[in-house]
Amino acid sequence: MDILHCDLDAFFASVEQRDQPELKGKPVIIGAPPNSRGVVSTCSYEARVFGVRSAMPSSQAYRLCPQAIFLPPDMKRYREASQQVFAILAEYTPIIEALSIDEAFLDVSASHAIFGSSMEIGIQIRHRVKTELGLNISVGIGANKFLAKLATNLCKPDGIMEFTEDMVTNLLPTLPVDHLWGIGAVSTRHLNRSGIYTVQDLLEAPRQLLKTLLGSNTDFVLDLARGVDNRPVTPYEEVKSIGNELTFPQDISDQQVIEQVLLELAEKVAHRLRIAQRKCQTVTVKLRTPDFQTFSRSITSPTAIDDQRSIFDTAWMLYQHSGLEGKPLRLVGLTASRLQDGRYEQPSLFSDPGQDIDSIIYRLNEKFTQGTIKRAVLINPVGHNIDQDTVGPKPTK
DNA sequence: TCTGGGGTCCTAGGACCC
DNA sequence: TCTGGGGTCCTAGGACCC
């Protein structure tokens, strides 16, 4: 029982209710406004009573709870609060794995001599986060990550629970299959169609059937179903991709607008690459049509890049060869992957004058505030010569 | 009802090489 | 003249997580 899973309750909404006392006790929804195409990011428990949930379209949330107070996310404040919480967690063990801004695993196996049992540590953490930061944090305790997280999910909100050996035997088998890590909406539907609803059903199902339903995930899921999870708590993992995307208020087919959006996305991605001291070899453009079909076009080059100009030029070229040029789109995204160490000059066959300019813009923006200086929209995307066959097939629909 | 934005991992087919 | 087998890389799509 050495793994703790700590999860802040309705985090964004709780920060707002803490800082604006007039919101206490009221349904608060953090996310996109109800008349937009966006979704709910987080909502207070007062809003959940009405059936409002994370990831639900804001328009639907409004229909369920018209009296709710809708607020846009203030990520800067949430990040500050998150850092304060993580500072408390770090006092109990150095082995912390952040799952997101409001969730973490702690390996406390070496912390008992100083801080007591896992339950005692959990109680201390909850007390301190509550009294020092005014936030509720739920804590699950288990022999491994999966059981600890399961405990949190069962004791939320504002709870603490240890998932005991006895619960592995008597409670885990009775839970619905979607409580298992990696079993989402699609797998649940497939399993249910085959008469598999609970963890016990899954354990009794023919292995061959599970293989066809779950593929390579089968062994991992069967382990979880028995309460086995050997994944270690990993404090740091190198980021593998950096991307930004944008859903438009209305569908856009004007190529000049798409160009401008790609330029802005390229600026954001390039800036984040530099912060992370990374360069990318692969650029991917994501396009979503009004019927919600999503297409991607990517290209990998032997030269790693991190400047806005090169990223934009590549993205624009991919868009122009996507087969969706001039078609209405509801979303455009841009992702950099195959990341390399960006601290050293990458060998290149060609010199790129744009890179120097971007370095200057970057440093100036670092020195003042980000976005003060921007590259003007004078980039001529022509000049790239790409073999059509290397871009991939055009969408058939 | 009408679907965000940030990610990770997996699969399958084709190109290409030996 | 009618066609191997293995391995790796790239690309596109999709499931899943928070």
CSV table of C-alpha atoms (C1' of nucleotides) in Angstrom, one decimal:
chain,number,residue,atom,x,y,z
A,1,MET,CA,0.0,0.0,0.0
A,2,ASP,CA,2.7,2.4,-1.0
A,3,ILE,CA,1.2,4.3,-3.9
A,4,LEU,CA,-0.9,7.5,-3.4
A,5,HIS,CA,-3.0,9.0,-6.1
A,6,CYS,CA,-3.9,12.6,-5.3
A,7,ASP,CA,-6.6,14.3,-7.3
A,8,LEU,CA,-7.9,17.9,-6.7
A,9,ASP,CA,-11.7,18.0,-6.7
A,10,ALA,CA,-13.3,20.0,-9.5
A,11,PHE,CA,-10.0,21.9,-9.5
A,12,PHE,CA,-10.6,24.9,-11.8
A,13,ALA,CA,-14.1,25.5,-10.4
A,14,SER,CA,-12.8,25.1,-6.8
A,15,VAL,CA,-10.1,27.7,-7.4
A,16,GLU,CA,-12.7,30.1,-8.7
A,17,GLN,CA,-15.0,29.4,-5.7
A,18,ARG,CA,-12.2,29.9,-3.3
A,19,ASP,CA,-11.1,33.3,-4.8
A,20,GLN,CA,-14.6,34.6,-5.4
A,21,PRO,CA,-16.7,33.7,-2.3
A,22,GLU,CA,-19.9,34.8,-4.0
A,23,LEU,CA,-19.6,31.7,-6.1
A,24,LYS,CA,-19.5,29.3,-3.2
A,25,GLY,CA,-22.5,26.9,-3.1
A,26,LYS,CA,-23.4,27.8,-6.7
A,27,PRO,CA,-23.2,25.8,-10.0
A,28,VAL,CA,-20.0,27.0,-11.6
A,29,ILE,CA,-18.9,25.9,-15.1
A,30,ILE,CA,-15.4,26.5,-16.3
A,31,GLY,CA,-15.1,26.3,-20.1
A,32,ALA,CA,-16.4,27.7,-23.3
A,33,PRO,CA,-19.5,30.0,-23.2
A,34,PRO,CA,-22.9,28.3,-23.8
A,35,ASN,CA,-23.4,29.9,-27.2
A,36,SER,CA,-20.1,28.6,-28.5
A,37,ARG,CA,-18.9,25.4,-30.0
A,38,GLY,CA,-16.8,24.7,-27.0
A,39,VAL,CA,-17.1,22.2,-24.1
A,40,VAL,CA,-17.1,22.2,-20.3
A,41,SER,CA,-13.6,21.9,-18.9
A,42,THR,CA,-14.6,21.5,-15.2
A,43,CYS,CA,-17.7,22.2,-13.2
A,44,SER,CA,-18.5,22.5,-9.5
A,45,TYR,CA,-20.3,19.7,-7.7
A,46,GLU,CA,-23.3,22.0,-7.5
A,47,ALA,CA,-23.5,21.8,-11.3
A,48,ARG,CA,-22.9,18.1,-11.5
A,49,VAL,CA,-26.2,17.6,-9.6
A,50,PHE,CA,-27.9,18.8,-12.8
A,51,GLY,CA,-26.0,16.3,-14.9
A,52,VAL,CA,-23.3,18.6,-16.2
A,53,ARG,CA,-20.0,16.9,-16.8
A,54,SER,CA,-16.5,17.6,-18.1
A,55,ALA,CA,-16.1,17.4,-21.9
A,56,MET,CA,-19.9,18.0,-22.4
A,57,PRO,CA,-20.7,20.7,-25.0
A,58,SER,CA,-21.4,24.0,-23.2
A,59,SER,CA,-24.6,24.4,-25.1
A,60,GLN,CA,-25.9,21.1,-23.6
A,61,ALA,CA,-24.6,22.2,-20.1
A,62,TYR,CA,-26.6,25.4,-20.4
A,63,ARG,CA,-29.8,23.5,-21.3
A,64,LEU,CA,-29.3,21.2,-18.2
A,65,CYS,CA,-28.4,24.1,-15.9
A,66,PRO,CA,-29.3,27.6,-17.3
A,67,GLN,CA,-28.7,29.2,-13.9
A,68,ALA,CA,-25.0,28.1,-13.9
A,69,ILE,CA,-22.3,30.7,-13.9
A,70,PHE,CA,-20.0,30.1,-16.9
A,71,LEU,CA,-16.4,31.3,-16.6
A,72,PRO,CA,-13.5,31.1,-19.0
A,73,PRO,CA,-10.5,29.2,-17.7
A,74,ASP,CA,-7.7,31.3,-16.1
A,75,MET,CA,-4.8,28.8,-16.6
A,76,LYS,CA,-2.3,31.1,-15.1
A,77,ARG,CA,-4.0,31.1,-11.7
A,78,TYR,CA,-4.7,27.4,-11.9
A,79,ARG,CA,-1.0,26.7,-12.6
A,80,GLU,CA,0.0,28.8,-9.6
A,81,ALA,CA,-2.4,26.9,-7.4
A,82,SER,CA,-1.2,23.6,-8.9
A,83,GLN,CA,2.5,24.4,-8.1
A,84,GLN,CA,1.6,25.2,-4.5
A,85,VAL,CA,-0.1,21.8,-4.2
A,86,PHE,CA,2.8,20.0,-5.8
A,87,ALA,CA,5.2,21.7,-3.4
A,88,ILE,CA,3.3,20.2,-0.5
A,89,LEU,CA,3.3,16.7,-2.2
A,90,ALA,CA,7.0,17.0,-2.8
A,91,GLU,CA,7.6,17.2,1.0
A,92,TYR,CA,6.5,13.6,1.4
A,93,THR,CA,8.5,11.9,-1.4
A,94,PRO,CA,10.7,12.9,-4.4
A,95,ILE,CA,9.0,10.1,-6.5
A,96,ILE,CA,6.1,12.1,-7.9
A,97,GLU,CA,4.5,11.6,-11.3
A,98,ALA,CA,2.3,14.4,-12.4
A,99,LEU,CA,-0.6,13.1,-14.5
A,100,SER,CA,-2.0,16.5,-15.3
A,101,ILE,CA,-2.3,19.9,-13.6
A,102,ASP,CA,-4.6,18.5,-10.9
A,103,GLU,CA,-3.5,14.9,-10.4
A,104,ALA,CA,-0.4,13.0,-9.3
A,105,PHE,CA,1.0,9.6,-8.2
A,106,LEU,CA,3.3,9.4,-5.2
A,107,ASP,CA,5.5,6.5,-4.3
A,108,VAL,CA,5.8,6.7,-0.6
A,109,SER,CA,7.5,3.4,0.1
A,110,ALA,CA,10.5,5.1,1.5
A,111,SER,CA,8.6,7.8,3.5
A,112,HIS,CA,7.0,5.8,6.3
A,113,ALA,CA,9.8,6.1,8.8
A,114,ILE,CA,9.4,9.9,8.8
A,115,PHE,CA,5.7,10.4,8.0
A,116,GLY,CA,4.0,7.3,9.1
A,117,SER,CA,1.7,4.9,7.1
A,118,SER,CA,0.3,5.7,3.7
A,119,MET,CA,-3.0,6.5,5.3
A,120,GLU,CA,-1.4,8.9,7.7
A,121,ILE,CA,0.5,10.6,4.8
A,122,GLY,CA,-2.7,10.9,2.9
A,123,ILE,CA,-4.5,12.5,5.9
A,124,GLN,CA,-1.7,15.0,6.3
A,125,ILE,CA,-1.7,16.0,2.7
A,126,ARG,CA,-5.5,16.5,2.6
A,127,HIS,CA,-5.3,18.5,5.8
A,128,ARG,CA,-2.5,20.7,4.6
A,129,VAL,CA,-4.0,21.4,1.1
A,130,LYS,CA,-7.3,22.2,2.8
A,131,THR,CA,-5.9,24.6,5.5
A,132,GLU,CA,-3.0,26.1,3.6
A,133,LEU,CA,-4.5,26.4,0.1
A,134,GLY,CA,-8.3,26.2,0.7
A,135,LEU,CA,-8.7,23.3,-1.8
A,136,ASN,CA,-10.1,19.8,-1.4
A,137,ILE,CA,-7.9,17.0,-2.6
A,138,SER,CA,-9.0,13.3,-2.7
A,139,VAL,CA,-6.4,10.7,-2.0
A,140,GLY,CA,-6.5,7.0,-3.1
A,141,ILE,CA,-4.1,4.5,-1.6
A,142,GLY,CA,-3.1,1.2,-3.2
A,143,ALA,CA,-0.4,-1.4,-3.8
A,144,ASN,CA,0.0,0.0,-7.3
A,145,LYS,CA,-1.0,2.9,-9.5
A,146,PHE,CA,-4.2,1.4,-10.8
A,147,LEU,CA,-5.6,0.5,-7.4
A,148,ALA,CA,-4.6,3.9,-6.0
A,149,LYS,CA,-6.4,5.7,-8.8
A,150,LEU,CA,-9.4,3.4,-8.5
A,151,ALA,CA,-9.6,4.2,-4.8
A,152,THR,CA,-9.6,8.0,-5.6
A,153,ASN,CA,-12.4,7.6,-8.1
A,154,LEU,CA,-14.5,5.7,-5.6
A,155,CYS,CA,-14.0,8.2,-2.7
A,156,LYS,CA,-14.3,11.5,-4.6
A,157,PRO,CA,-15.1,14.2,-3.8
A,158,ASP,CA,-13.2,15.2,-0.6
A,159,GLY,CA,-12.4,11.6,0.4
A,160,ILE,CA,-9.6,9.3,1.2
A,161,MET,CA,-9.7,5.5,0.7
A,162,GLU,CA,-7.3,2.6,0.8
A,163,PHE,CA,-7.9,-0.1,-1.8
A,164,THR,CA,-7.3,-3.2,0.3
A,165,GLU,CA,-6.4,-6.8,-0.6
A,166,ASP,CA,-10.0,-7.7,0.5
A,167,MET,CA,-11.4,-5.1,-2.0
A,168,VAL,CA,-9.3,-6.6,-4.8
A,169,THR,CA,-11.0,-9.9,-4.1
A,170,ASN,CA,-14.5,-8.8,-3.3
A,171,LEU,CA,-15.1,-5.3,-4.8
A,172,LEU,CA,-13.0,-5.1,-8.0
A,173,PRO,CA,-14.8,-8.0,-9.8
A,174,THR,CA,-18.2,-6.3,-9.4
A,175,LEU,CA,-17.1,-3.0,-11.0
A,176,PRO,CA,-18.1,-2.1,-14.6
A,177,VAL,CA,-15.4,-2.8,-17.2
A,178,ASP,CA,-14.9,0.9,-17.9
A,179,HIS,CA,-13.2,1.3,-14.5
A,180,LEU,CA,-10.2,-0.4,-16.0
A,181,TRP,CA,-7.4,1.8,-17.4
A,182,GLY,CA,-7.6,1.9,-21.2
A,183,ILE,CA,-11.2,0.7,-21.5
A,184,GLY,CA,-12.9,3.7,-22.9
A,185,ALA,CA,-16.3,4.3,-24.6
A,186,VAL,CA,-15.5,2.2,-27.8
A,187,SER,CA,-14.0,-0.8,-26.0
A,188,THR,CA,-16.9,-0.7,-23.4
A,189,ARG,CA,-19.4,-0.9,-26.3
A,190,HIS,CA,-17.6,-3.8,-27.9
A,191,LEU,CA,-17.3,-5.7,-24.6
A,192,ASN,CA,-21.0,-5.0,-23.7
A,193,ARG,CA,-22.1,-6.3,-27.1
A,194,SER,CA,-20.3,-9.6,-26.2
A,195,GLY,CA,-22.1,-9.7,-22.9
A,196,ILE,CA,-19.1,-8.5,-20.9
A,197,TYR,CA,-20.2,-5.8,-18.4
A,198,THR,CA,-18.2,-6.3,-15.2
A,199,VAL,CA,-14.6,-7.1,-14.4
A,200,GLN,CA,-15.7,-10.6,-13.3
A,201,ASP,CA,-17.3,-11.1,-16.8
A,202,LEU,CA,-14.0,-10.0,-18.3
A,203,LEU,CA,-12.0,-12.5,-16.2
A,204,GLU,CA,-14.4,-15.3,-17.3
A,205,ALA,CA,-14.4,-14.4,-21.0
A,206,PRO,CA,-12.6,-16.6,-23.5
A,207,ARG,CA,-9.1,-15.2,-24.0
A,208,GLN,CA,-9.5,-15.4,-27.8
A,209,LEU,CA,-12.6,-13.3,-27.7
A,210,LEU,CA,-10.8,-10.6,-25.6
A,211,LYS,CA,-7.9,-10.7,-28.1
A,212,THR,CA,-10.2,-9.7,-30.9
A,213,LEU,CA,-11.9,-7.0,-28.8
A,214,LEU,CA,-8.9,-5.5,-27.1
A,215,GLY,CA,-5.9,-6.4,-29.3
A,216,SER,CA,-2.5,-5.9,-27.8
A,217,ASN,CA,-4.1,-4.3,-24.7
A,218,THR,CA,-5.5,-7.7,-23.6
A,219,ASP,CA,-2.8,-8.8,-21.2
A,220,PHE,CA,-2.5,-5.4,-19.6
A,221,VAL,CA,-6.2,-5.2,-19.0
A,222,LEU,CA,-6.4,-8.8,-17.6
A,223,ASP,CA,-3.7,-7.9,-15.2
A,224,LEU,CA,-5.6,-4.8,-14.0
A,225,ALA,CA,-8.8,-7.0,-13.7
A,226,ARG,CA,-6.8,-9.1,-11.2
A,227,GLY,CA,-5.5,-6.0,-9.4
A,228,VAL,CA,-2.0,-6.3,-10.9
A,229,ASP,CA,-0.2,-3.3,-12.2
A,230,ASN,CA,3.6,-3.2,-12.4
A,231,ARG,CA,4.1,0.3,-13.9
A,232,PRO,CA,6.5,2.3,-11.7
A,233,VAL,CA,5.8,5.9,-10.6
A,234,THR,CA,7.9,7.8,-13.2
A,235,PRO,CA,8.9,11.3,-12.0
A,236,TYR,CA,9.9,12.7,-15.4
A,237,GLU,CA,9.2,11.7,-19.0
A,238,GLU,CA,10.5,13.6,-22.0
A,239,VAL,CA,7.8,15.2,-24.1
A,240,LYS,CA,7.3,13.6,-27.5
A,241,SER,CA,5.2,16.2,-29.3
A,242,ILE,CA,4.2,19.8,-29.0
A,243,GLY,CA,1.0,21.1,-30.8
A,244,ASN,CA,-1.7,23.7,-30.9
A,245,GLU,CA,-5.1,23.6,-32.5
A,246,LEU,CA,-8.1,25.9,-33.0
A,247,THR,CA,-11.8,25.3,-33.5
A,248,PHE,CA,-13.5,28.2,-35.3
A,249,PRO,CA,-16.7,29.8,-34.2
A,250,GLN,CA,-18.0,29.1,-37.7
A,251,ASP,CA,-16.6,26.9,-40.4
A,252,ILE,CA,-13.9,28.6,-42.5
A,253,SER,CA,-13.1,27.9,-46.2
A,254,ASP,CA,-11.2,31.1,-47.0
A,255,GLN,CA,-7.6,30.1,-47.6
A,256,GLN,CA,-6.3,33.4,-46.5
A,257,VAL,CA,-7.9,33.0,-43.1
A,258,ILE,CA,-6.5,29.4,-42.9
A,259,GLU,CA,-3.1,30.8,-43.8
A,260,GLN,CA,-3.3,33.4,-41.0
A,261,VAL,CA,-4.4,30.7,-38.5
A,262,LEU,CA,-1.5,28.4,-39.5
A,263,LEU,CA,0.9,31.3,-39.1
A,264,GLU,CA,-0.3,31.9,-35.6
A,265,LEU,CA,-0.3,28.2,-34.7
A,266,ALA,CA,3.3,28.0,-36.1
A,267,GLU,CA,4.3,30.9,-33.9
A,268,LYS,CA,2.9,29.2,-30.8
A,269,VAL,CA,4.5,25.9,-31.6
A,270,ALA,CA,7.9,27.4,-32.4
A,271,HIS,CA,7.8,29.4,-29.2
A,272,ARG,CA,7.0,26.3,-27.1
A,273,LEU,CA,9.8,24.3,-28.9
A,274,ARG,CA,12.3,26.9,-27.9
A,275,ILE,CA,11.1,27.0,-24.3
A,276,ALA,CA,11.5,23.2,-24.3
A,277,GLN,CA,14.9,23.5,-26.1
A,278,ARG,CA,13.7,21.1,-28.7
A,279,LYS,CA,13.6,21.0,-32.5
A,280,CYS,CA,11.3,18.9,-34.6
A,281,GLN,CA,11.7,16.7,-37.6
A,282,THR,CA,8.0,16.0,-38.2
A,283,VAL,CA,5.3,18.5,-38.8
A,284,THR,CA,1.6,17.4,-38.8
A,285,VAL,CA,-1.4,19.5,-39.9
A,286,LYS,CA,-4.8,18.4,-38.5
A,287,LEU,CA,-7.9,19.4,-40.4
A,288,ARG,CA,-11.5,18.7,-39.3
A,289,THR,CA,-14.4,19.1,-41.6
A,290,PRO,CA,-17.9,20.3,-40.6
A,291,ASP,CA,-19.1,16.7,-40.5
A,292,PHE,CA,-16.5,16.1,-37.8
A,293,GLN,CA,-14.3,13.9,-39.9
A,294,THR,CA,-10.6,14.5,-38.9
A,295,PHE,CA,-7.7,14.3,-41.3
A,296,SER,CA,-4.0,14.6,-40.7
A,297,ARG,CA,-1.1,15.3,-43.1
A,298,SER,CA,2.4,15.0,-41.9
A,299,ILE,CA,5.9,15.1,-43.3
A,300,THR,CA,9.3,14.2,-41.8
A,301,SER,CA,12.5,15.9,-42.8
A,302,PRO,CA,16.1,14.9,-42.0
A,303,THR,CA,16.7,18.5,-40.7
A,304,ALA,CA,15.3,19.4,-37.3
A,305,ILE,CA,13.6,22.9,-37.2
A,306,ASP,CA,12.2,25.1,-34.5
A,307,ASP,CA,11.6,28.4,-36.3
A,308,GLN,CA,8.2,29.8,-37.1
A,309,ARG,CA,9.0,30.3,-40.8
A,310,SER,CA,10.1,26.7,-41.5
A,311,ILE,CA,7.2,25.3,-39.5
A,312,PHE,CA,4.7,27.5,-41.2
A,313,ASP,CA,6.0,26.8,-44.7
A,314,THR,CA,5.8,23.1,-44.0
A,315,ALA,CA,2.3,23.3,-42.6
A,316,TRP,CA,1.1,25.5,-45.4
A,317,MET,CA,2.5,23.1,-48.0
A,318,LEU,CA,0.8,20.2,-46.3
A,319,TYR,CA,-2.5,22.0,-46.2
A,320,GLN,CA,-2.2,22.9,-49.9
A,321,HIS,CA,-1.6,19.3,-50.7
A,322,SER,CA,-4.3,18.0,-48.3
A,323,GLY,CA,-7.1,17.7,-50.8
A,324,LEU,CA,-9.1,19.9,-48.5
A,325,GLU,CA,-7.8,23.3,-49.8
A,326,GLY,CA,-10.7,25.7,-50.0
A,327,LYS,CA,-13.1,23.3,-48.3
A,328,PRO,CA,-14.9,24.4,-45.2
A,329,LEU,CA,-13.1,23.5,-42.0
A,330,ARG,CA,-14.1,23.6,-38.4
A,331,LEU,CA,-10.7,22.9,-36.9
A,332,VAL,CA,-7.0,23.4,-37.9
A,333,GLY,CA,-4.2,22.1,-35.8
A,334,LEU,CA,-0.4,22.0,-36.0
A,335,THR,CA,1.9,19.6,-34.2
A,336,ALA,CA,5.6,19.2,-34.0
A,337,SER,CA,7.0,15.7,-33.3
A,338,ARG,CA,10.1,13.6,-33.6
A,339,LEU,CA,11.7,16.0,-31.2
A,340,GLN,CA,15.5,16.4,-31.0
A,341,ASP,CA,17.7,18.3,-28.6
A,342,GLY,CA,17.4,21.9,-29.8
A,343,ARG,CA,20.4,23.3,-27.9
A,344,TYR,CA,22.9,22.6,-30.6
A,345,GLU,CA,23.0,23.6,-34.3
A,346,GLN,CA,21.6,20.8,-36.4
A,347,PRO,CA,23.7,20.0,-39.5
A,348,SER,CA,21.9,21.4,-42.5
A,349,LEU,CA,22.6,21.4,-46.2
A,350,PHE,CA,21.0,24.8,-46.5
A,351,SER,CA,21.4,28.0,-44.6
A,352,ASP,CA,18.1,29.5,-43.4
A,353,PRO,CA,18.1,33.2,-43.0
A,354,GLY,CA,14.6,33.0,-41.5
A,355,GLN,CA,16.0,31.2,-38.5
A,356,ASP,CA,18.1,34.1,-37.4
A,357,ILE,CA,15.2,36.5,-37.7
A,358,ASP,CA,13.1,34.2,-35.6
A,359,SER,CA,15.8,33.9,-33.0
A,360,ILE,CA,15.8,37.7,-32.7
A,361,ILE,CA,12.1,37.9,-32.5
A,362,TYR,CA,12.1,35.2,-29.9
A,363,ARG,CA,14.7,36.9,-27.7
A,364,LEU,CA,12.9,40.2,-27.9
A,365,ASN,CA,9.7,38.6,-26.9
A,366,GLU,CA,11.4,36.9,-24.0
A,367,LYS,CA,12.8,40.2,-22.9
A,368,PHE,CA,9.5,42.1,-23.1
A,369,THR,CA,6.2,40.3,-23.2
A,370,GLN,CA,5.4,37.5,-25.5
A,371,GLY,CA,3.6,38.6,-28.7
A,372,THR,CA,4.9,42.2,-28.7
A,373,ILE,CA,6.8,41.6,-31.8
A,374,LYS,CA,5.4,39.3,-34.5
A,375,ARG,CA,6.5,38.4,-38.0
A,376,ALA,CA,4.4,40.2,-40.5
A,377,VAL,CA,2.2,38.2,-42.8
A,378,LEU,CA,4.5,38.5,-45.8
A,379,ILE,CA,5.6,34.9,-46.0
A,380,ASN,CA,5.4,33.5,-49.5
A,381,PRO,CA,4.6,29.9,-49.1
A,382,VAL,CA,5.6,29.2,-52.7
A,383,GLY,CA,9.0,27.7,-53.3
A,384,HIS,CA,8.5,24.3,-51.8
A,385,ASN,CA,8.7,21.5,-54.2
A,386,ILE,CA,7.3,18.3,-52.9
A,387,ASP,CA,6.6,15.1,-54.6
A,388,GLN,CA,2.8,14.6,-54.4
A,389,ASP,CA,3.3,10.9,-53.6
A,390,THR,CA,5.1,11.7,-50.4
A,391,VAL,CA,2.2,13.7,-49.0
A,392,GLY,CA,-0.2,10.8,-48.9
A,393,PRO,CA,-3.5,10.0,-50.4
A,394,LYS,CA,-6.2,12.5,-50.7
A,395,PRO,CA,-9.4,11.9,-48.7
A,396,THR,CA,-11.9,10.1,-50.7
A,397,LYS,CA,-14.9,11.7,-49.1
B,1,DT,C1',-26.8,16.9,-28.3
B,2,DC,C1',-23.3,17.9,-31.3
B,3,DT,C1',-19.0,17.3,-30.0
B,4,DG,C1',-12.1,21.7,-26.8
B,5,DG,C1',-7.4,21.3,-26.5
B,6,DG,C1',-3.4,19.1,-24.7
B,7,DG,C1',-1.2,14.8,-25.2
B,8,DT,C1',0.3,9.1,-25.6
B,9,DC,C1',0.2,4.8,-27.8
B,10,DC,C1',-1.1,1.4,-31.4
B,11,DT,C1',-2.1,-0.5,-36.0
B,12,DA,C1',-1.9,-1.2,-40.8
B,13,DG,C1',-0.2,-0.4,-45.4
B,14,DG,C1',3.3,1.1,-48.5
B,15,DA,C1',8.0,2.3,-49.7
B,16,DC,C1',12.4,0.9,-49.5
B,17,DC,C1',16.6,-1.9,-48.6
B,18,DC,C1',19.2,-6.2,-48.5
C,1,DT,C1',7.9,-12.7,-66.6
C,2,DC,C1',4.7,-13.0,-63.1
C,3,DT,C1',7.3,-12.4,-58.3
C,4,DG,C1',10.5,-14.1,-51.3
C,5,DG,C1',11.1,-12.7,-46.9
C,6,DG,C1',12.6,-9.8,-43.2
C,7,DG,C1',13.3,-5.4,-41.3
C,8,DT,C1',12.7,-0.4,-40.8
C,9,DC,C1',10.7,4.0,-41.7
C,10,DC,C1',6.9,6.9,-42.8
C,11,DT,C1',2.1,8.2,-43.0
C,12,DA,C1',-2.9,8.2,-41.7
C,13,DG,C1',-6.2,7.1,-38.6
C,14,DG,C1',-8.1,6.0,-34.2
C,15,DA,C1',-8.7,4.8,-29.1
C,16,DC,C1',-7.7,6.6,-24.9
C,17,DC,C1',-6.5,9.9,-21.0
C,18,DC,C1',-7.0,14.4,-18.3
